[in-house]
mmCIF file of C-alpha atoms in Angstrom:
data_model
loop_
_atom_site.group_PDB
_atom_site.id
_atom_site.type_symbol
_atom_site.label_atom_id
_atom_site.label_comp_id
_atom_site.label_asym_id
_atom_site.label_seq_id
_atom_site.Cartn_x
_atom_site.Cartn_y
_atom_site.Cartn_z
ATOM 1 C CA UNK A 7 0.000 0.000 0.000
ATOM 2 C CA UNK A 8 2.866 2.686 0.607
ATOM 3 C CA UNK A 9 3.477 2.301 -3.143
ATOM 4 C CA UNK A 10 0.463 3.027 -4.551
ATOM 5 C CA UNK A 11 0.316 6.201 -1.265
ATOM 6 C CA UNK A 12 3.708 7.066 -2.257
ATOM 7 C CA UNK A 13 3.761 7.628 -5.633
ATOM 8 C CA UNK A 14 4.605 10.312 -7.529
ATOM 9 C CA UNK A 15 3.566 11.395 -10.899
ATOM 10 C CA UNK A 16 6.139 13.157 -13.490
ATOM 11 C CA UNK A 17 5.839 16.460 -14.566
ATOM 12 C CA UNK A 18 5.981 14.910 -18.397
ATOM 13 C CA UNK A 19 2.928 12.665 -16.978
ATOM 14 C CA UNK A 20 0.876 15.007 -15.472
ATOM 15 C CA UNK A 21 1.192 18.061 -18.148
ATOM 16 C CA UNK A 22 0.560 14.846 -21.237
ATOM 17 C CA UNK A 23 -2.982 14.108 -18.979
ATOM 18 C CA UNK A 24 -4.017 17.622 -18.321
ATOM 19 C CA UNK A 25 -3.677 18.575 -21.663
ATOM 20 C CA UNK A 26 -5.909 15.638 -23.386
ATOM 21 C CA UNK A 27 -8.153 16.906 -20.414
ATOM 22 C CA UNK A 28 -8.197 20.460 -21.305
ATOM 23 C CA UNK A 29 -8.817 19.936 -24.594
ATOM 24 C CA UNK A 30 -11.605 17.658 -24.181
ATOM 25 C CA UNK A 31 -13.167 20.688 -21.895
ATOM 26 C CA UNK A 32 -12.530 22.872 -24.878
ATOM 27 C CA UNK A 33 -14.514 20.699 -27.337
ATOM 28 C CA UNK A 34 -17.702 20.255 -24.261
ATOM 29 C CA UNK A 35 -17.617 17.609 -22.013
ATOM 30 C CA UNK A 36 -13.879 15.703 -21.093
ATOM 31 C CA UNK A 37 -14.912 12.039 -21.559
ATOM 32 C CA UNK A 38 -14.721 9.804 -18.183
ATOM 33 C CA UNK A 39 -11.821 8.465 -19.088
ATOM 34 C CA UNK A 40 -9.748 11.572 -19.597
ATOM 35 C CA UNK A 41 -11.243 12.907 -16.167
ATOM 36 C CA UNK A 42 -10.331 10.197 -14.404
ATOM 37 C CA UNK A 43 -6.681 9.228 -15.577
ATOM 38 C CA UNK A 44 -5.993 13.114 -14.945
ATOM 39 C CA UNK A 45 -7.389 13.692 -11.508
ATOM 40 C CA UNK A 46 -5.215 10.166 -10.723
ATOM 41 C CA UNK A 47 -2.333 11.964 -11.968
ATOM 42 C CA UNK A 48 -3.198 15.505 -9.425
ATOM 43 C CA UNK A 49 -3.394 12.666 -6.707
ATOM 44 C CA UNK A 50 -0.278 11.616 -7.475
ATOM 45 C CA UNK A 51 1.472 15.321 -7.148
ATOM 46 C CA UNK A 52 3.123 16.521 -4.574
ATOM 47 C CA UNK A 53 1.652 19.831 -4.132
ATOM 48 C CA UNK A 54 -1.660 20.081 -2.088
ATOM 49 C CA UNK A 55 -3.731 22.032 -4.576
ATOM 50 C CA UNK A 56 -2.941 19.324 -7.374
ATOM 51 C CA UNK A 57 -4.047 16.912 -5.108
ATOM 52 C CA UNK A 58 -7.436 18.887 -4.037
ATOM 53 C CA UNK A 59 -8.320 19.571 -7.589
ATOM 54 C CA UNK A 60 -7.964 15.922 -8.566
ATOM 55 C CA UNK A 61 -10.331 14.602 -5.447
ATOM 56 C CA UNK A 62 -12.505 17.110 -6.758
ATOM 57 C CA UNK A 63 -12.822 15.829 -10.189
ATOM 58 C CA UNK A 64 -13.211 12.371 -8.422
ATOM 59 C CA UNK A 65 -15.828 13.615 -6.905
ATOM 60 C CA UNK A 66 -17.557 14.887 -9.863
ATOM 61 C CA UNK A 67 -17.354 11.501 -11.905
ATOM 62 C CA UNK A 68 -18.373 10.115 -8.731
ATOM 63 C CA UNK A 69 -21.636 11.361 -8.346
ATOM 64 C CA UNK A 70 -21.809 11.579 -12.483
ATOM 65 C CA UNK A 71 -22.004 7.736 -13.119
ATOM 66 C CA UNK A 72 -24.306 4.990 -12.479
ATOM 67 C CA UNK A 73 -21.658 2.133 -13.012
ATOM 68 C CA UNK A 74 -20.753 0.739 -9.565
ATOM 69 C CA UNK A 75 -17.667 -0.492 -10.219
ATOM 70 C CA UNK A 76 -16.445 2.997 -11.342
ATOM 71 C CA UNK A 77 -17.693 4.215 -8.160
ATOM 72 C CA UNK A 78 -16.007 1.850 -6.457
ATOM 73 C CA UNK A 79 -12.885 2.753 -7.881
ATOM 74 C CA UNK A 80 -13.627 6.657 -7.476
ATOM 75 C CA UNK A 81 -14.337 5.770 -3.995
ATOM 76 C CA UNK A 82 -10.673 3.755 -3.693
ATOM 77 C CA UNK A 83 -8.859 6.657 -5.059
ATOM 78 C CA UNK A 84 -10.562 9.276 -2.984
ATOM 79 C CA UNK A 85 -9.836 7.435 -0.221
ATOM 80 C CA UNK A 86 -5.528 7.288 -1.634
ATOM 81 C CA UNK A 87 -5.733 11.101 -2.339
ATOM 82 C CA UNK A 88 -7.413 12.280 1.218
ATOM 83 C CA UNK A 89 -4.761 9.867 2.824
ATOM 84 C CA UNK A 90 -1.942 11.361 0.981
ATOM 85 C CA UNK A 91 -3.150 14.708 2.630
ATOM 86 C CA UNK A 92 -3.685 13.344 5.870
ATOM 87 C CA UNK A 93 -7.305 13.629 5.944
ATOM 88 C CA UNK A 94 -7.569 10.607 7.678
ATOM 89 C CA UNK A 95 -11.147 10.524 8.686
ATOM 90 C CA UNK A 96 -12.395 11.689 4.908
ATOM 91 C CA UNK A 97 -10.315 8.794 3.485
ATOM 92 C CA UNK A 98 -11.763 6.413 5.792
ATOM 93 C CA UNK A 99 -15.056 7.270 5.453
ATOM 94 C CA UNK A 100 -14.671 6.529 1.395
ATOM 95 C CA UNK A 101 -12.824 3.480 2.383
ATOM 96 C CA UNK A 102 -15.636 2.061 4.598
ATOM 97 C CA UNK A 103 -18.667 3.013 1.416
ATOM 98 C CA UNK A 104 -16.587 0.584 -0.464
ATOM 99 C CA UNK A 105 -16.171 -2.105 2.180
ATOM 100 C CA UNK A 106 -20.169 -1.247 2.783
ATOM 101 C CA UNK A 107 -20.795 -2.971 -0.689
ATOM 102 C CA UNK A 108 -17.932 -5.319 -0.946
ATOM 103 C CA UNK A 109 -16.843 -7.079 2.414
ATOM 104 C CA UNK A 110 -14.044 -8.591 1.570
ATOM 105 C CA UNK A 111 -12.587 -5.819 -0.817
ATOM 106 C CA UNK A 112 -8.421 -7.341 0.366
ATOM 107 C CA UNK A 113 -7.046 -3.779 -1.044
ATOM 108 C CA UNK A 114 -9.321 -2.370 0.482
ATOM 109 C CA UNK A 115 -8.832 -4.017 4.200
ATOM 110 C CA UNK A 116 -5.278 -3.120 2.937
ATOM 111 C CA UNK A 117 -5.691 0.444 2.753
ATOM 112 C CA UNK A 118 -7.429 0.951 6.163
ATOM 113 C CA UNK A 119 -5.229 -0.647 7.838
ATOM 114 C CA UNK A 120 -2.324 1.590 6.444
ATOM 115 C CA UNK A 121 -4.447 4.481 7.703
ATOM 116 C CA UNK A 122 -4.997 3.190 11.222
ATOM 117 C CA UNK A 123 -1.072 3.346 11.605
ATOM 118 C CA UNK A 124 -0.915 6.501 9.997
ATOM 119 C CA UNK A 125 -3.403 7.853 12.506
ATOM 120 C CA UNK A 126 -1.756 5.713 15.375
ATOM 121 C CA UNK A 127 2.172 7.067 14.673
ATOM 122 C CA UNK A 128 1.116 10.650 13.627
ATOM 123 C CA UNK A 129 -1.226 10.853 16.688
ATOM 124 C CA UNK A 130 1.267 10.037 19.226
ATOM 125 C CA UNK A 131 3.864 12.334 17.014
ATOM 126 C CA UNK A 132 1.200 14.993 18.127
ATOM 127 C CA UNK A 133 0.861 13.773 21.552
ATOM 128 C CA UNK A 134 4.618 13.960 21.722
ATOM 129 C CA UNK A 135 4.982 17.954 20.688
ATOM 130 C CA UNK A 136 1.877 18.846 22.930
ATOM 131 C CA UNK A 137 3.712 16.732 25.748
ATOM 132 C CA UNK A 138 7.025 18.788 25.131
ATOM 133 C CA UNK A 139 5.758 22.088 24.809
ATOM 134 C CA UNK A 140 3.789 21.696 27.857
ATOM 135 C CA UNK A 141 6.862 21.316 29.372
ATOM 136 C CA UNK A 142 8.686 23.862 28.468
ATOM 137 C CA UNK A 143 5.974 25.697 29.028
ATOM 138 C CA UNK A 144 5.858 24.221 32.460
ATOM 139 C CA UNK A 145 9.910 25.112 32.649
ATOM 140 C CA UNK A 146 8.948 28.762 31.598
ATOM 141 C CA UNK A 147 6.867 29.494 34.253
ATOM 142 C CA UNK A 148 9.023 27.759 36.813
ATOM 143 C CA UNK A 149 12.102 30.114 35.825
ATOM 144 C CA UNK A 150 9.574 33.052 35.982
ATOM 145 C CA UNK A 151 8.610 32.062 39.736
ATOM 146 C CA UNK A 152 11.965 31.952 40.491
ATOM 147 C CA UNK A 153 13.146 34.734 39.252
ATOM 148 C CA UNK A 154 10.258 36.670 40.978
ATOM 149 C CA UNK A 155 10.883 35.565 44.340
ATOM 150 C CA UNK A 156 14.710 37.064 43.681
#
């Protein structure tokens, strides 16, 4: 799974896919297809705009089809993009709609599982920098009490 979270897309990639994209939106509608392999390349940047723009093209094709397997997919990759931006919660809440439908969905047992340790590490990462500047905060005020009573 840290392959597929991991990934990044080339410039060469990602300017080739927005372009068929753009000019599809030129000429009316940008066909599935070309919406989709596009907003998988924005997931796949490394800059958080790219990657909001592409879950929100996701989105779109999401609640645009009626084919349930291409939701399910939409759903998978929503889930990869709000994970790459550490929107935990949003990306589990996708990853449980698919798991709603399909049980036993491996990648996608897979995938939460990756999150639940991201959640776990990061959360005691935070607990760890509230813990420390609580104490020097706690070392702050000490040294101002006892300079005071000088």
């Amino acid at each position: 799974m840290d392959v597929i979270i991991n990934e990044n897309v080339t410039p060469e990639e990602l300017k080739k896919f927005e372009k068929i994209f753009n000019e599809q939106c030129r000429q009316g509608q940008p066909s599935a297809k070309a919406q989709f392999e596009y907003s998988w390349c924005l997931i796949r940047s490394r800059y958080g705009n790219d990657l909001r723009k592409g879950l929100s093209l996701l989105e779109d094709l999401y609640h645009k089809t009626q084919d349930d397997s291409a939701k399910r997919d939409y759903l998978f990759y929503l889930a990869v993009g709000n994970t790459r931006l550490k929107e935990y919660t949003h990306a589990l809440r996708y990853a449980d709609a698919i798991l709603k439908v399909e049980p036993r969905n491996h990648q996608v047992h897979e995938l939460k599982t990756y999150i639940d340790k991201k959640m776990k590490k990061e959360g005691l990462v935070g607990m760890a920098i509230v813990g420390g500047a609580a104490l020097a905060l706690g070392g702050l005020v000490g040294l101002g009490v006892a300079l005071a009573k000088k």
